[in-house]
Coordinates of C-alpha atoms in Angstrom, one line a residue:
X360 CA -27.0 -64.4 16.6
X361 CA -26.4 -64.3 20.4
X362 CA -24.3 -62.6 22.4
X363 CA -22.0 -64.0 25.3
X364 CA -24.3 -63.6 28.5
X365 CA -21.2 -64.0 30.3
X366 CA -22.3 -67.1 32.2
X367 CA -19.6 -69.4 33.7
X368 CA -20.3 -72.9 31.6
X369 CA -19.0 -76.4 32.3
X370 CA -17.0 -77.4 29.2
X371 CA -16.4 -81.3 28.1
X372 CA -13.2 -82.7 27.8
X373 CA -11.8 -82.1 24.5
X374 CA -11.7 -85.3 22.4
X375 CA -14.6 -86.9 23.6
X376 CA -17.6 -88.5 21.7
X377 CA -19.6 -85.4 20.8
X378 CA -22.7 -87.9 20.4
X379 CA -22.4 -88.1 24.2
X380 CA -22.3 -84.2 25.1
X381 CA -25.4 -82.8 25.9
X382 CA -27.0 -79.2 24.7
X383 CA -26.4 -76.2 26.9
X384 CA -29.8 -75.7 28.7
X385 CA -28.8 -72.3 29.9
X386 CA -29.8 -70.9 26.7
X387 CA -33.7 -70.0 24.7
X388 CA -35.1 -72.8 22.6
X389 CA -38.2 -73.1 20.4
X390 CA -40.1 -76.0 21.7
X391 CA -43.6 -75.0 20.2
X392 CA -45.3 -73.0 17.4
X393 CA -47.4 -70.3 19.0
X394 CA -50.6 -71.3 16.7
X395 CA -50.3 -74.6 18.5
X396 CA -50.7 -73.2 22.0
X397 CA -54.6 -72.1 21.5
X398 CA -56.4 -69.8 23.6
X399 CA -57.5 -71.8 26.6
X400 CA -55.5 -74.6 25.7
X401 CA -52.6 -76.6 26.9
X402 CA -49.8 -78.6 24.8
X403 CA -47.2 -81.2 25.7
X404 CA -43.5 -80.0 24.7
X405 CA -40.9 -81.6 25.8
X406 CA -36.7 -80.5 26.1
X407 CA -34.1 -83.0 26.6
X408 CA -36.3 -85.3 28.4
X409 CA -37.8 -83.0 30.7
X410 CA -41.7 -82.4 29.9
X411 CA -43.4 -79.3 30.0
X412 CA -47.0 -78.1 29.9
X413 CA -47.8 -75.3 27.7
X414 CA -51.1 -73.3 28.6
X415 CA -52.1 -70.0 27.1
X416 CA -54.5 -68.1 29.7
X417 CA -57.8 -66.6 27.9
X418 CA -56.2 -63.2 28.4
X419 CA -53.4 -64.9 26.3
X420 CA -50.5 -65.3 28.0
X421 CA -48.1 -67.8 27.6
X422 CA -47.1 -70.0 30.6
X423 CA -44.4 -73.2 30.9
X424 CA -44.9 -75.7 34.0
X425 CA -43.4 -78.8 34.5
X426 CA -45.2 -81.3 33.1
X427 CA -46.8 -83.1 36.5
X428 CA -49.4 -82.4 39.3
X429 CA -47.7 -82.2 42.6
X430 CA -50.3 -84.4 44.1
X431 CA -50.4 -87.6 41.8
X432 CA -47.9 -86.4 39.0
X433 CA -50.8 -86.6 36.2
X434 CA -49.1 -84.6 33.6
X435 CA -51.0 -81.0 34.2
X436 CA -50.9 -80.9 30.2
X437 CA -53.3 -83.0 30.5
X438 CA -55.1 -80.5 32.3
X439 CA -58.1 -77.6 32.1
X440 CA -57.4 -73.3 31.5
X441 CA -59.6 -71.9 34.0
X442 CA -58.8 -68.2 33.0
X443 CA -55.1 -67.5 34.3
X444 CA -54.7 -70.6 36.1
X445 CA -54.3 -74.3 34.8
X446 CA -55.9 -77.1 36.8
X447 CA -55.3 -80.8 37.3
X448 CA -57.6 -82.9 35.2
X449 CA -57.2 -85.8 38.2
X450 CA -58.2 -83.8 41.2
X451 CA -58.7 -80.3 39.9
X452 CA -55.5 -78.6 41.9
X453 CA -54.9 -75.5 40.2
X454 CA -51.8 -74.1 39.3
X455 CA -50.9 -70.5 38.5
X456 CA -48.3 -69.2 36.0
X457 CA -45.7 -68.8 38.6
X458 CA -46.2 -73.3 39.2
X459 CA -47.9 -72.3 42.9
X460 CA -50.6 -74.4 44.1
X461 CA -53.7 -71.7 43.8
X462 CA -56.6 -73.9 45.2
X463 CA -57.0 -77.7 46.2
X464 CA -60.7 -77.7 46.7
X465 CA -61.1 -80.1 48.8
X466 CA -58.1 -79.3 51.5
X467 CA -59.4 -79.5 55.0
X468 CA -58.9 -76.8 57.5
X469 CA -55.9 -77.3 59.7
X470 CA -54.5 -79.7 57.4
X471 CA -50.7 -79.0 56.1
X472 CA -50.8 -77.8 52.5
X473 CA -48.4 -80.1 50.5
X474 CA -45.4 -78.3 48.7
X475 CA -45.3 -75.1 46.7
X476 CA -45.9 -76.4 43.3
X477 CA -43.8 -77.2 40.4
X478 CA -40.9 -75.7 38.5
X479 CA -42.1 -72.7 36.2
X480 CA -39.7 -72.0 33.1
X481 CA -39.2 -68.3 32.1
X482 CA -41.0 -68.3 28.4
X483 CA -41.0 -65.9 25.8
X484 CA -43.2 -65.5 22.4
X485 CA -41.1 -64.4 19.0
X486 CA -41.2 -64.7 15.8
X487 CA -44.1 -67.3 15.9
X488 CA -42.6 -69.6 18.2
X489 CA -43.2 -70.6 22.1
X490 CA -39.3 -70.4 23.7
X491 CA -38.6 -71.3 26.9
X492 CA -35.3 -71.4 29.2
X493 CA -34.8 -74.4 30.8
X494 CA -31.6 -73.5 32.4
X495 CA -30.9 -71.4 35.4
X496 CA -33.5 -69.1 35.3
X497 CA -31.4 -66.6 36.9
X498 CA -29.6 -65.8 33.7
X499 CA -32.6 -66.3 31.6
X500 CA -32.9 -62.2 32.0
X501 CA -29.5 -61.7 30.6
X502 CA -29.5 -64.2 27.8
X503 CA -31.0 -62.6 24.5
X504 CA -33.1 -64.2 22.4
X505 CA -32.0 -64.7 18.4
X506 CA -31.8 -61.4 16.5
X507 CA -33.8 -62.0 13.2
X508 CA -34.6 -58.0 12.3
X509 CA -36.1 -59.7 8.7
X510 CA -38.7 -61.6 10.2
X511 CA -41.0 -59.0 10.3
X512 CA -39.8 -56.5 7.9
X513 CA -42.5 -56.2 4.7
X514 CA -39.8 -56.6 2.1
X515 CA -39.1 -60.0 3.3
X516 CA -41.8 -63.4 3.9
X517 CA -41.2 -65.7 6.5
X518 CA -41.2 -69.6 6.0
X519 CA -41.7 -71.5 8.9
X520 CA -40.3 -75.4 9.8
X521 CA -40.8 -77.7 12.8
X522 CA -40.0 -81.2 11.8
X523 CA -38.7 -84.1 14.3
X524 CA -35.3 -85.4 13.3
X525 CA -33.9 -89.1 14.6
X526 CA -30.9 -88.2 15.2
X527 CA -28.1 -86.2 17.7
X528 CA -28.7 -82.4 17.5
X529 CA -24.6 -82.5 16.6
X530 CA -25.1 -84.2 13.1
X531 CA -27.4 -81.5 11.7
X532 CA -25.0 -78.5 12.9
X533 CA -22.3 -80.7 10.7
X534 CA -24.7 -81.6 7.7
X535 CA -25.4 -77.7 7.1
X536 CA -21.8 -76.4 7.6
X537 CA -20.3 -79.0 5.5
X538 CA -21.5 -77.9 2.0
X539 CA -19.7 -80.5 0.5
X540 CA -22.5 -83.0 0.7
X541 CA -24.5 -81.6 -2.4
X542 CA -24.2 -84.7 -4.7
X543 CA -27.0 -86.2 -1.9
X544 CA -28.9 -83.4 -3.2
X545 CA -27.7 -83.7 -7.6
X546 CA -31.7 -84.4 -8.2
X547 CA -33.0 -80.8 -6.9
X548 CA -30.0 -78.7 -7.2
X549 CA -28.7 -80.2 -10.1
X550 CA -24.8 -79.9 -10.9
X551 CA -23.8 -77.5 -8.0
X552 CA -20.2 -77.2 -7.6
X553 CA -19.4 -75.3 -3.5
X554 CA -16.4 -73.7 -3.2
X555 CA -15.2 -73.2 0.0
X556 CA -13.7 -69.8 0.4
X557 CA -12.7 -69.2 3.5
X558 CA -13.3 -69.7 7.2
X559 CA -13.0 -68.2 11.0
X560 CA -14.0 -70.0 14.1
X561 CA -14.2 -68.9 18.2
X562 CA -14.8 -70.6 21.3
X563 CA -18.5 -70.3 20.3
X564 CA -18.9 -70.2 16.6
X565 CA -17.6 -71.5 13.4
X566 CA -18.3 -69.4 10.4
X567 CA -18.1 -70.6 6.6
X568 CA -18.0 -68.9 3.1
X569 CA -18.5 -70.8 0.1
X570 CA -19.3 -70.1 -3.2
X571 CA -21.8 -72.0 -5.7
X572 CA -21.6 -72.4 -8.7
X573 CA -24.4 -73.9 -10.7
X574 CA -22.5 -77.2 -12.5
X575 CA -25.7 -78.0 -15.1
X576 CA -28.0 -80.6 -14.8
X577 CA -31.4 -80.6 -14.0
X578 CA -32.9 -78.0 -11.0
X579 CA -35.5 -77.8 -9.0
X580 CA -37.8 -74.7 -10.5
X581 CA -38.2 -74.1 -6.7
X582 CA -34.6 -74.0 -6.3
X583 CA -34.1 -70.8 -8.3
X584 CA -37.1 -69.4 -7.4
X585 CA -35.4 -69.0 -4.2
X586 CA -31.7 -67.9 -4.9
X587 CA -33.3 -64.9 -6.6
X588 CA -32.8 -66.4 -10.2
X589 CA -36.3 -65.4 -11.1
X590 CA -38.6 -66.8 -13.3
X591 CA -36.0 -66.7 -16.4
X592 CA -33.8 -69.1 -14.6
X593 CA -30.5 -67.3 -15.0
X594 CA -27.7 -68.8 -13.7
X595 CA -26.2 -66.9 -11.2
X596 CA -23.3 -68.1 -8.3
X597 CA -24.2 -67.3 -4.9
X598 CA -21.8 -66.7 -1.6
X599 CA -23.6 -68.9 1.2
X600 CA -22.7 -68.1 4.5
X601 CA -23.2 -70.7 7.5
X602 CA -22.5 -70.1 10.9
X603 CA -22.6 -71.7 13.9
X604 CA -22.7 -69.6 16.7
X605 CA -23.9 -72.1 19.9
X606 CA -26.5 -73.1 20.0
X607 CA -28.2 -71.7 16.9
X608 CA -27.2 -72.1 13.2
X609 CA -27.5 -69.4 10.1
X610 CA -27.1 -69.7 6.8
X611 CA -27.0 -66.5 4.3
X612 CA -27.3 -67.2 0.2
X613 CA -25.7 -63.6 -1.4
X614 CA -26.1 -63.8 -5.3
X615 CA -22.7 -62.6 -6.7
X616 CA -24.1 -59.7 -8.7
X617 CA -26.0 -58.2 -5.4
X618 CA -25.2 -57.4 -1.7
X619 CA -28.4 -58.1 -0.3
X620 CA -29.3 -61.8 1.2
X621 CA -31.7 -63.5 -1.1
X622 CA -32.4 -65.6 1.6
X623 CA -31.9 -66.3 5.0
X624 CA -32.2 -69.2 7.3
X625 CA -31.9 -69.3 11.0
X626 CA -32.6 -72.9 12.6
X627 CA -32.7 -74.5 16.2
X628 CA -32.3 -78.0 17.1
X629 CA -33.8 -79.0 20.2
X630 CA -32.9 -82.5 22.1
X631 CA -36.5 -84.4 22.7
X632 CA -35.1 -87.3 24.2
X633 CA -32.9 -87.7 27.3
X634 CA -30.1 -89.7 25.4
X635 CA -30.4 -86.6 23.0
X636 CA -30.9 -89.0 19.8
X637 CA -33.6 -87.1 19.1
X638 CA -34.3 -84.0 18.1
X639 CA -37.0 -81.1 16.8
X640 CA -36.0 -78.6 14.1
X641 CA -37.1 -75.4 14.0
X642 CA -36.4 -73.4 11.7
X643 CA -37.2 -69.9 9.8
X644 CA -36.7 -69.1 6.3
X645 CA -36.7 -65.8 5.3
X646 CA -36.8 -64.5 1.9
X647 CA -36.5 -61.4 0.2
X648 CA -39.9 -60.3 -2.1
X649 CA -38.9 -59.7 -5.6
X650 CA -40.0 -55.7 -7.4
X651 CA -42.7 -57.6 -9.1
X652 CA -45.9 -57.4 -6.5
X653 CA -47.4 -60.9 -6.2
X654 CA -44.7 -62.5 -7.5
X655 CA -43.1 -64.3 -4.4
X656 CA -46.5 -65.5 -3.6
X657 CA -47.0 -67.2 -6.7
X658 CA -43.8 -69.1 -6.6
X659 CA -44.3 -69.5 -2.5
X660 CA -45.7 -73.2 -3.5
X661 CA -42.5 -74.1 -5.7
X662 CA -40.0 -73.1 -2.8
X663 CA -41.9 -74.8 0.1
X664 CA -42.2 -78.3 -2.4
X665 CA -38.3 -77.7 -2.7
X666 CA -37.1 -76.8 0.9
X667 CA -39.2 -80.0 1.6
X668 CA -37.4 -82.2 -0.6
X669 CA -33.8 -80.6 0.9
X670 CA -34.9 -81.5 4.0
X671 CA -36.4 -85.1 3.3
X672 CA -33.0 -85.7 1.8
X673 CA -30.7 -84.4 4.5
X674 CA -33.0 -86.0 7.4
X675 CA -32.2 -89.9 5.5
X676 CA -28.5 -89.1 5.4
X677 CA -28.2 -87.8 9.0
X678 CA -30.8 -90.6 10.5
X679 CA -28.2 -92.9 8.7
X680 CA -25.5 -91.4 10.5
X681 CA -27.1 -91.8 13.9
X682 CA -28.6 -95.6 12.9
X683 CA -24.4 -96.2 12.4
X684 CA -24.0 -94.7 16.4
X685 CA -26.5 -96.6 18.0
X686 CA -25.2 -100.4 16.0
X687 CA -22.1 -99.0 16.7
X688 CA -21.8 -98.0 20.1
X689 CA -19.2 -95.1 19.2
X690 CA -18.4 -92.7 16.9
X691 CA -16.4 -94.1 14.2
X692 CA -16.7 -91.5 11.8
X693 CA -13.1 -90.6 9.8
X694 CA -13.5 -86.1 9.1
X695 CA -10.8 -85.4 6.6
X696 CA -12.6 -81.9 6.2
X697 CA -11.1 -79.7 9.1
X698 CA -14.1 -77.1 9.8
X699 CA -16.4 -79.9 10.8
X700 CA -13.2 -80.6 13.4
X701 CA -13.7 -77.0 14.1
X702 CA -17.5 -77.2 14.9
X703 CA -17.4 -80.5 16.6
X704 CA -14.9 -78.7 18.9
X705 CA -17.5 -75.7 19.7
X706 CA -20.6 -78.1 20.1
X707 CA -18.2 -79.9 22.9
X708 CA -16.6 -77.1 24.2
X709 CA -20.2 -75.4 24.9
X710 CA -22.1 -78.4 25.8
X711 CA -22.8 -80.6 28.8
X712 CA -21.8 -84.0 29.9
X713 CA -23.5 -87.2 29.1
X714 CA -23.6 -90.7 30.0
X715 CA -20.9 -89.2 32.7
X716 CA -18.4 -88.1 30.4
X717 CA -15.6 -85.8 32.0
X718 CA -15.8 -82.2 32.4
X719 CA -12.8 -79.6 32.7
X720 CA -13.0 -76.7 35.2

């Protein structure tokens, strides 16, 4: 979770299309894996339109320019790690960490040097991801990173997603807060019947309680691998939690008989795209090891198969959903469930205008 950095942000008009409010950039996203940013290498990422060069220095640092050579705009991720500094594979201007021009190596004397450089985005390495800031970088000091104290501990293991989604970051927040939509998923989970039990929402966060309650049918061995049923299969309702607190989301699965998390997900959705139709999930699943040594290693396979097949599933129903948009034109959709009217309110409230859509002071 976050806390409120106390940064003044623009807020949309209540009311409007959400499917036209962009994400907050004043805030750290995931927008690679660290394994994918090699020693000596460089790697394309890319936030809301805006492209950025990855390069980790042979020292190993971790550095985000904009994506672009100040001379011919080449995209410097295109470019060569010379030790701490990146240099353009066109002309070979270097660049250091900070996006200052370190060497043009065929500048004249007395001739002008052109500009500074490019834009440099404060980055940070955690929990096996590359995050950057792409906001004001002023407040990129005073704006925390996600808390996820579990990611490291040794009585948990750590599964890690990155999977593109078609679709407005909006939609997922909606598809995992509204747990109503688990007939879509009758052929993993089998029968399950969600309860909602209760609610609370803020200007930044909409939380949700609900309790499941396995229904019958056929499940996914995966499935209870994960919600701690063990090997025996018991069946066992859980209290899932799902929060929304801008611009992450969290979802806890509590087994009735226990007080500990069996699981725990955090996930980010990062905009690709300028019209923000497109996004990159990130997410980390963290799950607690059973007494048995060895054991959640042998049933690591089962889970991933089935947190695959989750995911397959909701990514056809919310691609659907932003298919509909773009025929469309608008939003059309008809919420009879009121905390997705809460969330939608949040996502707004917290976002930032697109397609020049009104803002209130």
């Amino acid at each position: 979770m976050t806390e409120d950095s106390g940064q003044r942000r623009p807020q949309i008009t209540s009311g409007g299309d959400l499917r036209r409010v962009g994400i907050h950039p004043d805030f750290w996203y995931p927008v690679a894996r660290s394994k994918d940013v090699a020693r000596g290498k460089t790697f394309a990422a890319v936030f809301a339109g805006e492209r950025i060069a990855l390069y980790r220095t042979e020292r190993g640092a971790v550095f985000a320019l904009e994506d672009r050579c100040a001379h011919r705009q080449v995209p410097l991720s295109m470019g060569v790690v010379e030790g701490e500094t990146l240099r353009c594979c066109y002309h070979a201007w270097a660049y250091r960490g900070n996006g200052h021009i370190s060497q043009i190596p065929y500048l004249p004397k007395g001739v002008s040097r052109p500009p500074r450089g490019v834009r440099a985005f404060p980055v940070r390495e955690r929990y096996g991801f590359v995050f950057v800031f792409p906001g004001d970088r002023e407040l990129a000091e005073i704006t925390p990173l996600p808390e996820l104290p579990q990611f490291a501990a040794p009585t948990h293991k750590t599964m890690t997603f990155s999977r593109t989604v078609r679709c407005h970051y909006s939609f997922m927040h909606e598809n995992l807060l509204d747990m109503n939509h688990q007939f879509l998923h009758r052929g993993v989970l089998g029968r399950i019947k969600p309860e909602l039990l209760g609610y609370e929402t803020g200007p930044r966060f909409v939380e949700a309680r609900y309790l499941f309650v396995p229904g019958g049918g056929k499940k996914d061995r995966g499935a209870g691998l994960l919600s701690a049923e063990g090997i025996g299969g018991s069946a066992s309702p859980d209290v899932i939690t799902v929060r929304t607190e801008y611009p992450y989301q969290t979802l806890q699965a509590v087994p009735v008989k226990d007080d500990q998390p069996a699981f725990s997900l955090w996930v980010a959705y990062v905009p690709e795209d300028a019209e923000q139709r497109l996004n990159h999930t990130y997410g980390l699943l963290t799950i607690a090891r059973p007494p048995v040594p060895g054991l959640i290693e042998l049933a690591w396979p089962f889970i991933r198969r089935f947190t695959e097949r989750v995911f397959a599933e909701d990514r056809m129903a919310v691609e659907a959903e932003q298919r509909a948009w773009d025929e469309q034109g608008e939003d059309r959709n008809h919420e009879v469930f009121p905390l997705i009217l809460h969330v939608r309110d949040v996502l707004r409230a917290n976002g930032v205008p697109l397609d020049g859509q009104a803002m209130t002071p």
